[in-house]
Amino acid sequence: MSRLSAPNATDELSRLAASMLSDMTTAPTGELAALLGDPPRMTPSSLVFVTEQPSMLGMSAAQLPFLRPEPEPAEPAEDDDEIPELFCPGPVRDNPALGEEVNERLVEWAEEVGIYPGRSEYLRSCGFGRLIMLTHPGTDDPDRLLAATKLVVAEWAADDYYLDEEDVGADPRRTAARFGLLYGVVDPVPLPYRYEHELKRHIEQDPIALAFRSGMEHLARYTTVTQMARFQHQMAILFTTLDQNASWRVTGERPAVWEYLMHRHHNSYLPPMTLIDAIAGYELPPQEYYDPRVREAFTMAGMAAVLLNDMHSMSKEADDDISLPIALMEQEGCSQRQAIKRTVEIHNELMKRFVAEAAALSLVGSPMLRRFFAETWAWCGGSREWHATSRRYHSEDASAA
């Protein structure tokens, strides 16, 4: 890309960003028009590199000063309870046959490893294979999609078995200890020979540990060393925040809204989302994936996506569980409708910030970064569709996530 000359750099950046986003044909045109109708005001920000060796993103940005949107003045809050439209795309592709094939393989695998015994029909009806088909349109290979599906179901099952569902052994007092052992499966621990058989026995006897071992082995077929390492790192973050959730239940403490939002920043959909490029068959270079600006944009999308989960699952939460709408009702005295409205507004703010940051970064990053951001947008759209239709959230016997 040639260097943009001042003072027209901001106008050109805005034009190119709008052009890039207009290629996302599944994005709601009205929502994008509202965001990009007028070029946003821009302000320079300093460059920060993760390593001493500049990434492709860093070298491009050295020629084109990185620009980011300057926050607009806040509009006066309207005194009504009208819930705004979600700023989120629909699914890029919906292939029911492919989703069903992945789903059937997933149910067969779940029976083999022993999770959700006697509940195969319920698991089938949740449509986790459909979730991964919707969120990973970069491939139509059912085995690749199955690798991601196994791990997303293992993550949900760990939450159920260790934290949420007492009838399958959940006990918040033991959550941290159990997740500590489980991480030794996600990032395998080489024990001394005298004790390694005990770890193997534990894995064989714990369906969640067995599910993760099986899922990690399957995922390893499709990841590079760095892609696997980043997934393991994200799982460590997730387990830590699930421990935080357990501590709130044991102590009876309730988090402030800002504290809960920090929790959701880490307890988000980043573990499955970090597999976007691996499942699609390419790799976003670590210098770009871990660039602080890329990380900020990506984590905002992960947090926004999980807030949809909060809204869909809030009516099914246990009395001692927490979600953003519940935190808003408890801590800020909102009615349920006001809390849903506020949650949608926060979701939309995060997604609009993601789009603006992703557009700017895509102009100076590699083609793989542009693809990664486009597929992140697609992941959010597929997740939205699944949450709106899955039996996990829309039947009387469905369990909260």
Coordinates of N, CA and C in Angstrom, one line a residue, residues 226-312:
T226 N 2.0 -22.8 17.3 CA 1.6 -21.5 17.9 C 0.1 -21.4 18.0
Q227 N -0.7 -22.0 17.1 CA -2.1 -22.0 17.2 C -2.6 -22.8 18.4
M228 N -1.9 -23.9 18.6 CA -2.3 -24.7 19.8 C -1.9 -24.0 21.1
A229 N -0.8 -23.3 21.1 CA -0.3 -22.6 22.3 C -1.3 -21.5 22.6
R230 N -1.7 -20.8 21.6 CA -2.7 -19.7 21.9 C -4.0 -20.2 22.4
F231 N -4.4 -21.3 21.9 CA -5.7 -21.9 22.5 C -5.5 -22.3 23.9
Q232 N -4.4 -23.0 24.2 CA -4.1 -23.4 25.6 C -4.0 -22.2 26.5
H233 N -3.4 -21.1 26.1 CA -3.4 -19.9 26.9 C -4.8 -19.3 27.1
Q234 N -5.6 -19.3 26.1 CA -7.0 -18.8 26.3 C -7.8 -19.7 27.2
M235 N -7.5 -21.0 27.2 CA -8.2 -21.9 28.2 C -7.8 -21.6 29.6
A236 N -6.5 -21.3 29.8 CA -6.1 -21.0 31.2 C -6.8 -19.8 31.7
I237 N -7.0 -18.8 30.8 CA -7.7 -17.6 31.2 C -9.2 -17.9 31.5
L238 N -9.8 -18.8 30.7 CA -11.2 -19.1 30.9 C -11.3 -19.9 32.3
F239 N -10.5 -20.8 32.5 CA -10.6 -21.6 33.8 C -10.4 -20.7 35.0
T240 N -9.5 -19.7 34.9 CA -9.3 -18.8 36.0 C -10.6 -18.0 36.3
T241 N -11.3 -17.5 35.2 CA -12.5 -16.7 35.5 C -13.7 -17.6 35.9
L242 N -13.7 -18.9 35.5 CA -14.7 -19.8 36.1 C -14.5 -20.0 37.6
D243 N -13.2 -20.0 38.0 CA -12.9 -20.1 39.4 C -13.4 -18.8 40.1
Q244 N -13.3 -17.7 39.4 CA -13.8 -16.5 40.0 C -15.3 -16.5 40.2
N245 N -16.0 -17.1 39.2 CA -17.5 -17.3 39.3 C -17.8 -18.2 40.5
A246 N -17.0 -19.2 40.7 CA -17.3 -20.2 41.8 C -17.1 -19.4 43.1
S247 N -16.1 -18.6 43.2 CA -15.8 -17.9 44.5 C -17.0 -17.0 44.9
W248 N -17.6 -16.4 43.9 CA -18.8 -15.5 44.2 C -19.9 -16.4 44.7
R249 N -20.0 -17.6 44.2 CA -21.1 -18.5 44.7 C -20.8 -18.9 46.1
V250 N -19.6 -19.3 46.4 CA -19.3 -19.8 47.7 C -19.4 -18.7 48.8
T251 N -18.9 -17.5 48.5 CA -18.9 -16.4 49.4 C -20.2 -15.6 49.5
G252 N -21.0 -15.8 48.4 CA -22.3 -15.0 48.4 C -22.1 -13.6 47.9
E253 N -20.8 -13.2 47.5 CA -20.6 -11.9 47.0 C -21.2 -11.7 45.6
R254 N -21.6 -10.4 45.3 CA -22.1 -10.1 44.0 C -21.2 -9.0 43.4
P255 N -20.8 -9.2 42.2 CA -19.8 -8.3 41.6 C -20.5 -7.0 41.1
A256 N -19.8 -5.9 41.2 CA -20.2 -4.6 40.7 C -20.3 -4.8 39.1
V257 N -21.0 -4.0 38.5 CA -21.2 -4.1 37.0 C -19.8 -4.0 36.3
W258 N -18.9 -3.1 36.7 CA -17.6 -3.0 36.0 C -16.8 -4.2 36.3
E259 N -17.0 -4.8 37.5 CA -16.2 -6.0 37.8 C -16.7 -7.2 37.0
Y260 N -18.0 -7.3 36.8 CA -18.6 -8.4 36.0 C -18.2 -8.2 34.6
L261 N -18.1 -7.0 34.1 CA -17.7 -6.8 32.7 C -16.2 -7.2 32.5
M262 N -15.4 -7.0 33.5 CA -14.0 -7.5 33.4 C -14.0 -9.0 33.4
H263 N -14.8 -9.6 34.2 CA -15.0 -11.0 34.2 C -15.4 -11.6 32.8
R264 N -16.4 -10.9 32.2 CA -16.9 -11.4 30.9 C -15.9 -11.1 29.8
H265 N -15.0 -10.1 30.0 CA -13.9 -9.9 29.0 C -13.1 -11.2 28.9
H266 N -12.8 -11.9 30.0 CA -12.0 -13.1 30.0 C -12.9 -14.3 29.9
N267 N -14.0 -14.4 30.5 CA -14.9 -15.5 30.4 C -15.9 -15.2 29.2
S268 N -15.3 -15.3 28.0 CA -16.0 -14.9 26.8 C -15.9 -16.1 25.8
Y269 N -16.2 -15.8 24.6 CA -16.1 -16.8 23.5 C -14.8 -16.9 22.8
L270 N -13.7 -16.3 23.5 CA -12.4 -16.3 22.8 C -11.8 -17.7 22.6
P271 N -12.0 -18.7 23.5 CA -11.4 -20.0 23.2 C -11.9 -20.6 21.9
P272 N -13.2 -20.7 21.6 CA -13.5 -21.2 20.2 C -13.2 -20.2 19.1
M273 N -13.3 -18.9 19.4 CA -13.0 -17.9 18.4 C -11.5 -17.9 18.0
T274 N -10.6 -18.2 18.9 CA -9.2 -18.2 18.6 C -8.8 -19.3 17.6
L275 N -9.8 -20.2 17.4 CA -9.5 -21.3 16.4 C -10.0 -20.9 15.0
I276 N -10.5 -19.7 14.8 CA -11.0 -19.3 13.5 C -10.1 -19.6 12.3
D277 N -8.8 -19.2 12.4 CA -7.9 -19.4 11.3 C -7.5 -20.9 11.2
A278 N -7.3 -21.6 12.3 CA -6.9 -23.0 12.3 C -8.0 -23.8 11.6
I279 N -9.2 -23.6 11.9 CA -10.3 -24.4 11.3 C -10.4 -24.1 9.9
A280 N -10.2 -22.8 9.5 CA -10.3 -22.4 8.1 C -9.0 -22.8 7.3
G281 N -8.0 -23.3 7.9 CA -6.8 -23.8 7.2 C -5.7 -22.8 6.9
Y282 N -5.6 -21.7 7.7 CA -4.5 -20.8 7.6 C -4.0 -20.4 8.9
E283 N -3.0 -19.5 9.0 CA -2.5 -19.1 10.3 C -2.3 -17.6 10.3
L284 N -2.9 -16.8 11.2 CA -2.6 -15.4 11.4 C -1.3 -15.4 12.2
P285 N -0.3 -14.7 11.7 CA 1.0 -14.7 12.3 C 1.0 -14.2 13.8
P286 N 1.7 -14.8 14.7 CA 1.7 -14.3 16.1 C 2.0 -12.8 16.2
Q287 N 2.8 -12.3 15.4 CA 3.1 -10.8 15.5 C 1.9 -10.0 15.3
E288 N 0.9 -10.5 14.5 CA -0.3 -9.8 14.3 C -1.4 -10.2 15.4
Y289 N -1.5 -11.5 15.6 CA -2.5 -12.0 16.5 C -2.3 -11.3 17.9
Y290 N -1.1 -11.2 18.4 CA -0.8 -10.7 19.7 C -0.5 -9.2 19.7
D291 N -0.5 -8.5 18.6 CA -0.4 -7.1 18.6 C -1.4 -6.5 19.5
P292 N -1.1 -5.6 20.4 CA -2.1 -5.1 21.4 C -3.3 -4.5 20.7
R293 N -3.2 -3.9 19.6 CA -4.4 -3.3 18.9 C -5.3 -4.4 18.3
V294 N -4.7 -5.4 17.7 CA -5.5 -6.5 17.2 C -6.1 -7.3 18.4
R295 N -5.4 -7.5 19.4 CA -5.9 -8.2 20.6 C -7.1 -7.4 21.2
E296 N -7.0 -6.1 21.2 CA -8.1 -5.3 21.8 C -9.4 -5.4 20.9
A297 N -9.2 -5.3 19.6 CA -10.4 -5.5 18.8 C -11.0 -6.8 18.9
F298 N -10.1 -7.9 18.8 CA -10.6 -9.3 18.9 C -11.4 -9.6 20.2
T299 N -10.8 -9.1 21.3 CA -11.4 -9.4 22.6 C -12.7 -8.6 22.8
M300 N -12.9 -7.5 22.1 CA -14.1 -6.8 22.2 C -15.2 -7.6 21.5
A301 N -14.9 -8.2 20.3 CA -15.8 -9.0 19.6 C -16.2 -10.3 20.5
G302 N -15.2 -10.9 21.1 CA -15.5 -12.0 22.0 C -16.4 -11.7 23.1
M303 N -16.2 -10.5 23.7 CA -17.0 -10.1 24.8 C -18.5 -9.8 24.4
A304 N -18.6 -9.1 23.2 CA -19.9 -8.8 22.7 C -20.7 -10.0 22.4
A305 N -20.0 -11.0 21.8 CA -20.7 -12.3 21.5 C -21.2 -13.0 22.7
V306 N -20.5 -13.0 23.8 CA -20.9 -13.7 25.0 C -22.0 -12.9 25.7
L307 N -22.2 -11.6 25.5 CA -23.3 -10.9 26.1 C -24.6 -11.3 25.5
L308 N -24.6 -11.8 24.2 CA -25.8 -12.4 23.7 C -26.2 -13.6 24.5
N309 N -25.2 -14.4 24.9 CA -25.4 -15.6 25.7 C -26.1 -15.1 27.0
D310 N -25.6 -14.0 27.6 CA -26.2 -13.5 28.9 C -27.6 -13.2 28.7
M311 N -28.0 -12.6 27.6 CA -29.4 -12.3 27.4 C -30.3 -13.5 27.2
H312 N -29.8 -14.5 26.4 CA -30.6 -15.7 26.1 C -30.7 -16.6 27.4

